[in-house]
């Protein structure tokens, strides 16, 4: 009898696990413009192939960005980005693991714009640092879009910018992420 | 009953703690499971090895400007101190400038045009045939095809001089391999066809040349380069219009240093030729192997076709 109850409980547990709602997208967009003069977009790049996953019950988020998917207008710039700055052959991905603060699953059910934030850990160029930034959530019908703008300092992540290029770049590179989930 | 509650809570607790790690872990595992295509990039720093074309192509949608300059011989025998006065060939009155512009409409084609000095012009098409890659497909080398024509626009002997006589064609196969981050090697085979040639038993319209070259990266931004080409025919005991027998030197050796400043790539080299065009370098070289001359290549590329539209 005891064994039966134990088995029954484990199955119940299993069912609740399956019920945990998780949303995933493989087309999250990350864009950045490292120019000191933000009006000039010569060095700007963007990736439209980042993978993001959100677990609604626990407000956990994870993001995986394949660095080679960042494309620049100038092919030589892209080559330098991969070969000299980010060493993408050795460190192919950047990741984020964190929680959404102030997020409730009811937000996904009602159309609107919500101001929340996210806290977690970013791993870029093999270096992990704590992360905290405001997030804007826009829910409209069957889609939920998370917008997060934040700044990254190259030296924080051991990214070596040569002296000849440094004066042209901003001290803190602004990055914009747009993650769109399809709600079912 | 108590034990049952304890058991279920324990399991649930462990599950909750693992949840956050599992989320990223799941993505990482999924990413690792995908067999990717790793295309080798930057086999060389520039689209020119030293004098010859390298397998590198100007990026898709990018426009490249290149200046290639050859000076006079560094040390002329019997000229003594004059060599110093002429700054080892830099100020010797010999300066052959090659001005080129090229554009790649896509990833596998590059079109260019150049002026090689003395009313001579060249135009070319460079094709990327296969790219070195690992992962989904394993291909050990990058192979390019280079086709170029050379037009001689100097004032001709008479108005009735046939325009076709002024053209020469170069067709080249380039095969290169990036062995590791620091070392790349390239071999090339060239066929040069001159539409007109003086009649002579050893003279021919088609010249064949083979070459080998490589680069060794010294630092992230600099590299040492070496290039050697050997003409296989059409250089020994040729006859000109007056019946004089003459010969060319079949070897072309160059040693260079590449310096990448980010926006520009400077290539400084010594080469046993003062000529600016591959056509003359590979078929009518008068310098013997030790008669070196200084030269440099300078190129800059611009992103013309916008692939990134950053909204701000």
XYZ file of C-alpha atoms in Angstrom:
496
model
C 0.000 0.000 0.000
C 2.764 2.396 0.970
C 4.590 1.619 -2.269
C 1.435 2.348 -4.281
C 0.965 5.755 -2.628
C 4.641 6.563 -3.284
C 4.340 5.675 -6.963
C 1.092 7.647 -7.238
C 2.732 10.729 -5.660
C 5.689 10.519 -8.041
C 3.366 10.379 -11.025
C 1.451 13.411 -9.714
C 4.760 15.250 -9.381
C 5.574 14.310 -12.915
C 2.301 15.764 -14.161
C 2.880 19.073 -12.402
C 6.338 19.228 -13.995
C 4.849 18.893 -17.478
C 2.375 21.626 -16.674
C 5.146 24.245 -16.066
C 4.661 26.656 -18.984
C 7.852 27.351 -20.939
C 8.131 29.629 -23.938
C 11.007 29.435 -26.371
C 12.189 31.384 -29.394
C 15.165 30.874 -31.680
C 14.942 34.312 -33.273
C 15.707 36.695 -30.444
C 17.390 39.862 -31.735
C 20.449 41.483 -30.200
C 21.865 44.666 -31.709
C 24.672 46.983 -30.687
C 26.393 50.098 -31.937
C 29.847 50.564 -30.406
C 30.456 53.989 -32.055
C 31.237 56.814 -29.684
C 28.990 58.959 -31.874
C 25.776 56.972 -31.824
C 24.505 58.772 -34.936
C 27.133 56.905 -36.983
C 26.231 53.310 -37.525
C 29.409 52.191 -39.353
C 30.373 49.664 -36.690
C 26.871 48.538 -35.762
C 25.965 44.852 -35.744
C 23.018 42.652 -35.022
C 22.142 39.007 -34.531
C 18.688 37.618 -35.223
C 19.455 34.065 -34.167
C 19.726 34.113 -30.392
C 17.750 31.474 -28.468
C 15.684 32.540 -25.475
C 13.561 30.516 -23.071
C 11.170 31.699 -20.358
C 9.686 29.561 -17.597
C 6.505 31.318 -16.519
C 5.917 29.699 -13.119
C 9.313 30.634 -11.735
C 10.036 33.711 -13.953
C 13.338 32.106 -14.951
C 14.941 33.203 -18.212
C 17.880 31.901 -20.182
C 19.480 33.272 -23.330
C 22.071 31.702 -25.644
C 23.723 33.919 -28.259
C 25.947 32.325 -30.930
C 28.534 35.090 -31.450
C 29.108 34.180 -35.092
C 25.557 35.268 -35.909
C 26.432 38.949 -35.412
C 26.580 40.572 -38.826
C 28.209 43.880 -39.707
C 27.958 46.017 -42.829
C 31.679 45.759 -43.415
C 32.886 42.166 -43.846
C 36.376 43.055 -42.640
C 34.881 44.374 -39.411
C 32.997 41.116 -38.929
C 36.212 39.197 -39.505
C 38.042 41.267 -36.865
C 35.120 40.883 -34.443
C 35.341 37.103 -34.722
C 39.116 36.662 -35.024
C 40.641 39.441 -32.914
C 38.068 40.669 -30.422
C 35.648 37.943 -29.410
C 37.655 34.866 -30.460
C 34.483 33.140 -31.542
C 36.282 29.996 -32.671
C 37.246 29.329 -29.058
C 34.240 30.904 -27.310
C 31.302 30.472 -29.672
C 28.468 31.539 -27.369
C 27.461 34.236 -24.925
C 24.838 33.252 -22.325
C 22.482 34.800 -19.812
C 20.808 33.049 -16.907
C 18.498 35.028 -14.641
C 15.116 35.846 -13.235
C 12.468 38.377 -14.157
C 11.713 40.608 -11.184
C 8.150 41.844 -10.838
C 6.836 39.438 -13.449
C 3.619 37.514 -12.941
C 2.045 35.024 -15.288
C -1.125 37.141 -15.310
C 0.769 39.749 -17.351
C 0.818 37.352 -20.291
C -2.933 37.003 -20.199
C -3.713 40.705 -20.431
C -2.679 43.127 -23.232
C -0.480 45.940 -22.013
C 2.969 47.352 -21.455
C 4.656 46.269 -18.241
C 7.820 47.665 -16.666
C 9.760 44.924 -14.936
C 13.432 44.104 -14.559
C 15.841 41.216 -14.796
C 18.691 40.061 -12.615
C 21.126 37.308 -13.298
C 24.498 36.384 -14.700
C 25.954 37.173 -18.092
C 28.787 35.137 -19.575
C 30.527 36.915 -22.464
C 33.950 36.052 -23.919
C 34.239 33.425 -21.189
C 33.842 35.968 -18.354
C 30.800 35.818 -16.033
C 29.453 38.953 -14.393
C 26.277 39.842 -12.484
C 23.658 41.619 -14.481
C 20.748 43.866 -13.607
C 18.644 45.880 -16.060
C 15.099 47.181 -16.576
C 12.897 45.216 -18.959
C 9.818 46.331 -20.861
C 7.208 43.689 -21.578
C 4.651 44.313 -24.302
C 1.775 41.844 -24.470
C -0.579 42.008 -27.435
C -2.937 39.166 -28.159
C -0.899 36.040 -28.718
C 2.574 37.628 -28.591
C 4.743 38.789 -25.721
C 7.786 40.929 -26.539
C 10.504 41.587 -23.993
C 12.718 44.635 -24.617
C 15.930 45.072 -22.666
C 18.473 47.834 -23.228
C 21.705 47.779 -21.285
C 25.358 48.737 -21.528
C 28.450 46.564 -21.687
C 32.044 47.613 -21.013
C 34.462 45.694 -23.227
C 37.241 45.566 -20.604
C 34.855 43.945 -18.076
C 34.832 40.889 -20.300
C 38.524 40.862 -21.260
C 37.752 42.126 -24.747
C 40.915 43.836 -25.949
C 40.278 46.956 -28.005
C 43.523 48.208 -29.621
C 44.589 51.759 -28.824
C 44.219 52.852 -32.429
C 40.496 52.001 -32.430
C 39.564 52.950 -28.834
C 39.014 56.686 -29.372
C 36.286 55.903 -31.899
C 34.334 53.626 -29.578
C 32.011 54.443 -26.700
C 33.228 53.540 -23.204
C 30.070 51.541 -22.602
C 28.531 49.862 -25.630
C 24.731 50.144 -25.659
C 22.994 46.868 -26.500
C 19.351 46.337 -27.402
C 17.650 42.966 -27.094
C 14.210 42.128 -28.430
C 12.773 38.725 -27.483
C 9.429 37.779 -28.943
C 7.482 34.781 -27.709
C 4.399 33.260 -29.294
C 1.836 32.586 -26.558
C -0.336 29.565 -27.179
C 2.352 8.939 6.062
C 4.858 11.427 7.495
C 7.622 9.758 5.521
C 5.579 10.162 2.346
C 5.154 13.923 2.851
C 8.853 14.281 3.616
C 9.760 12.355 0.523
C 7.560 14.389 -1.826
C 8.722 17.742 -0.415
C 12.360 16.690 -0.717
C 11.939 15.755 -4.345
C 10.049 18.982 -5.122
C 12.755 21.057 -3.399
C 15.522 19.448 -5.377
C 13.532 19.945 -8.560
C 12.986 23.687 -7.921
C 16.687 24.295 -7.272
C 17.666 22.596 -10.496
C 15.071 24.504 -12.523
C 17.122 27.645 -13.195
C 20.285 25.727 -14.081
C 18.357 23.361 -16.277
C 16.902 26.213 -18.332
C 20.293 27.439 -19.607
C 21.746 23.947 -19.495
C 19.000 22.814 -21.822
C 19.824 25.565 -24.329
C 23.538 24.784 -24.165
C 22.910 21.089 -24.708
C 20.613 21.829 -27.629
C 23.209 24.141 -29.178
C 25.979 21.579 -28.731
C 23.877 18.885 -30.387
C 23.523 20.865 -33.633
C 26.232 19.989 -36.160
C 27.451 23.355 -37.342
C 29.282 24.440 -40.434
C 32.570 26.102 -39.474
C 33.814 28.000 -42.474
C 37.436 28.997 -42.224
C 37.856 32.724 -42.464
C 40.840 35.009 -42.821
C 43.218 32.546 -44.442
C 45.203 35.640 -45.396
C 44.865 39.235 -44.269
C 44.538 40.714 -47.725
C 43.222 39.813 -51.174
C 46.844 39.849 -52.338
C 49.431 37.468 -50.989
C 52.247 39.816 -52.003
C 52.253 40.300 -55.760
C 49.868 37.471 -56.538
C 46.201 37.164 -55.687
C 45.370 35.298 -52.492
C 42.244 33.218 -51.932
C 40.732 36.020 -49.886
C 37.852 37.863 -51.503
C 36.641 41.356 -50.671
C 33.557 40.885 -48.474
C 30.108 40.655 -50.034
C 28.691 44.114 -50.619
C 32.073 45.691 -49.910
C 34.082 47.976 -52.180
C 37.861 47.800 -51.932
C 40.459 50.308 -53.053
C 43.996 49.087 -53.492
C 47.229 50.854 -54.309
C 50.210 48.729 -55.158
C 53.556 50.397 -55.632
C 56.867 49.037 -56.811
C 60.059 51.047 -56.483
C 63.447 50.740 -58.155
C 66.104 48.192 -57.313
C 67.495 48.460 -53.777
C 71.110 47.990 -54.777
C 72.378 48.422 -58.291
C 75.748 46.809 -58.859
C 78.514 49.316 -59.686
C 76.357 52.243 -58.608
C 78.085 52.492 -55.218
C 76.950 55.420 -53.115
C 74.341 56.371 -55.675
C 72.280 53.565 -54.225
C 72.213 55.401 -50.897
C 71.460 58.732 -52.562
C 68.536 57.122 -54.329
C 67.361 55.815 -50.976
C 67.730 52.188 -51.897
C 65.418 52.365 -54.841
C 62.767 54.584 -53.289
C 63.961 57.642 -55.129
C 65.502 56.039 -58.191
C 63.075 57.421 -60.705
C 61.400 54.064 -61.042
C 57.930 53.938 -59.580
C 55.247 51.692 -60.923
C 51.851 52.302 -59.426
C 48.911 49.953 -59.660
C 45.571 51.538 -58.765
C 42.668 49.161 -58.376
C 39.075 49.133 -57.266
C 37.003 46.014 -56.802
C 33.560 45.086 -55.621
C 31.991 41.817 -54.504
C 28.288 41.669 -55.336
C 27.983 38.432 -53.376
C 30.031 35.910 -51.417
C 31.518 34.075 -54.389
C 32.261 36.764 -56.998
C 34.588 39.736 -57.048
C 34.885 42.130 -59.996
C 37.669 44.628 -60.339
C 39.383 47.114 -62.591
C 42.866 48.566 -62.398
C 45.254 50.933 -64.007
C 48.786 49.545 -64.062
C 50.560 52.656 -65.339
C 51.874 53.568 -68.798
C 48.440 53.453 -70.419
C 47.845 49.852 -69.381
C 44.634 48.643 -67.831
C 43.368 45.448 -66.316
C 39.996 44.051 -65.392
C 39.152 40.866 -63.576
C 36.654 38.446 -62.142
C 37.576 36.337 -59.141
C 35.438 33.371 -58.201
C 35.227 31.537 -54.884
C 34.811 27.882 -55.817
C 35.060 26.014 -52.513
C 35.670 27.209 -48.985
C 37.707 25.411 -46.374
C 35.407 24.220 -43.605
C 34.868 21.724 -40.811
C 31.706 20.481 -39.140
C 28.811 19.536 -41.360
C 31.166 19.163 -44.325
C 34.922 18.734 -44.143
C 36.806 20.493 -46.911
C 40.566 20.928 -46.404
C 41.212 23.810 -48.814
C 39.803 27.022 -50.218
C 39.872 27.164 -54.023
C 39.479 30.318 -56.095
C 39.610 31.008 -59.801
C 41.010 34.286 -61.040
C 40.494 35.517 -64.598
C 41.950 38.781 -65.731
C 42.544 40.641 -68.976
C 45.237 43.200 -69.661
C 44.759 45.942 -72.242
C 47.635 47.947 -73.635
C 46.348 51.406 -74.583
C 49.680 52.947 -75.573
C 49.833 54.769 -78.886
C 50.128 52.102 -81.557
C 52.368 51.979 -84.627
C 49.497 52.799 -87.005
C 45.753 53.339 -87.062
C 45.258 49.975 -88.673
C 46.956 48.238 -85.733
C 44.583 45.469 -84.678
C 42.897 46.225 -81.353
C 42.971 42.558 -80.372
C 46.764 42.607 -80.429
C 46.657 44.705 -77.346
C 45.036 42.137 -75.097
C 46.512 39.498 -72.852
C 44.667 37.141 -70.558
C 45.562 35.585 -67.234
C 43.759 32.580 -65.819
C 44.804 31.383 -62.444
C 43.834 28.631 -60.038
C 44.471 29.410 -56.370
C 44.397 26.685 -53.729
C 45.066 27.570 -50.113
C 44.817 26.012 -46.702
C 44.735 27.658 -43.292
C 46.655 25.162 -41.171
C 46.110 27.011 -37.925
C 45.573 30.523 -36.612
C 49.127 31.457 -37.497
C 50.053 29.631 -40.666
C 48.463 29.531 -44.120
C 49.851 28.190 -47.374
C 48.768 28.755 -50.974
C 49.725 27.191 -54.303
C 48.802 28.652 -57.647
C 48.970 27.764 -61.308
C 48.734 30.431 -63.965
C 48.266 30.509 -67.715
C 48.984 33.775 -69.493
C 47.938 34.202 -73.079
C 49.260 37.052 -75.186
C 47.229 37.727 -78.279
C 50.265 38.779 -80.193
C 53.772 37.457 -80.013
C 56.841 37.810 -82.165
C 57.502 34.803 -84.339
C 60.394 32.694 -83.067
C 61.173 29.042 -82.466
C 61.037 29.437 -78.665
C 58.401 32.142 -78.654
C 54.881 31.177 -77.750
C 51.651 32.999 -76.998
C 50.985 30.931 -73.870
C 53.095 31.132 -70.754
C 52.656 28.791 -67.832
C 53.704 29.701 -64.329
C 53.411 27.961 -60.962
C 53.759 29.501 -57.571
C 53.674 28.907 -53.859
C 53.260 31.340 -51.003
C 52.415 31.525 -47.374
C 51.956 33.720 -44.391
C 52.996 33.331 -40.786
C 51.173 35.487 -38.262
C 53.531 37.222 -35.864
C 51.026 39.097 -33.721
C 47.279 39.647 -33.932
C 47.837 42.457 -36.411
C 51.019 41.568 -38.246
C 52.288 38.723 -40.369
C 55.316 37.652 -42.327
C 54.693 36.590 -45.936
C 56.640 34.729 -48.586
C 55.831 34.180 -52.236
C 57.643 32.408 -55.052
C 56.598 32.042 -58.661
C 58.391 30.167 -61.404
C 57.817 30.658 -65.088
C 57.914 27.291 -66.818
C 58.277 28.294 -70.472
C 58.666 31.181 -72.875
C 61.638 32.814 -71.205
C 64.784 31.314 -72.683
C 66.347 32.295 -75.999
C 63.427 34.251 -77.341
C 63.750 36.171 -80.577
C 62.529 39.734 -81.151
C 61.607 41.521 -84.423
C 65.221 42.380 -85.223
C 66.394 38.801 -84.712
C 68.131 39.472 -81.388
C 68.074 36.582 -78.951
C 67.180 37.465 -75.402
C 66.045 35.733 -72.224
C 64.007 36.597 -69.184
C 64.535 35.517 -65.609
C 61.954 32.886 -64.649
C 62.042 33.282 -60.872
C 59.976 35.750 -58.908
C 60.621 35.820 -55.175
C 59.006 38.136 -52.660
C 59.230 38.526 -48.907
C 56.773 40.709 -47.085
C 55.349 42.053 -43.863
C 51.622 42.644 -43.403
C 50.334 45.237 -40.974
C 46.625 45.396 -40.248
C 45.584 48.668 -38.646
C 41.891 47.839 -38.494
C 40.647 49.890 -41.418
C 43.682 49.517 -43.674
C 46.011 46.662 -44.449
C 49.573 47.687 -45.291
C 51.758 45.164 -47.022
C 55.462 46.022 -47.225
C 57.685 43.763 -49.264
C 60.847 43.231 -51.244
C 60.490 41.530 -54.566
C 62.820 40.886 -57.486
C 60.707 42.965 -59.826
C 59.869 46.625 -60.208
C 56.857 45.908 -62.388
C 53.358 46.478 -61.099
C 51.301 44.043 -63.140
C 51.111 40.250 -62.746
C 51.283 39.977 -66.533
C 54.765 41.434 -66.772
C 55.901 39.957 -63.450
C 55.114 36.426 -64.545
C 56.235 36.581 -68.171
C 58.881 39.260 -68.720
C 60.875 39.572 -65.544
C 64.336 40.976 -66.121
C 65.530 40.959 -62.527
C 67.639 38.091 -61.357
C 66.766 36.473 -58.047
C 68.863 38.769 -55.885
C 67.873 42.040 -57.550
C 65.312 43.093 -54.976
C 63.163 46.196 -55.062
C 60.937 47.625 -52.357
C 57.204 47.797 -52.737
C 53.998 48.131 -50.799
C 50.300 47.367 -51.094
C 47.695 49.394 -49.313
C 44.018 48.555 -49.233
C 40.872 49.859 -47.649
C 37.394 48.441 -47.915
C 34.021 50.090 -47.481
C 30.680 48.444 -46.694
C 28.476 49.578 -49.547
C 25.511 47.208 -49.384
C 23.923 47.560 -45.960
C 23.123 44.242 -44.341
C 22.517 45.734 -40.918
C 19.819 48.332 -40.438
C 20.161 49.368 -36.835
C 17.039 51.111 -35.617
C 17.713 53.910 -33.189
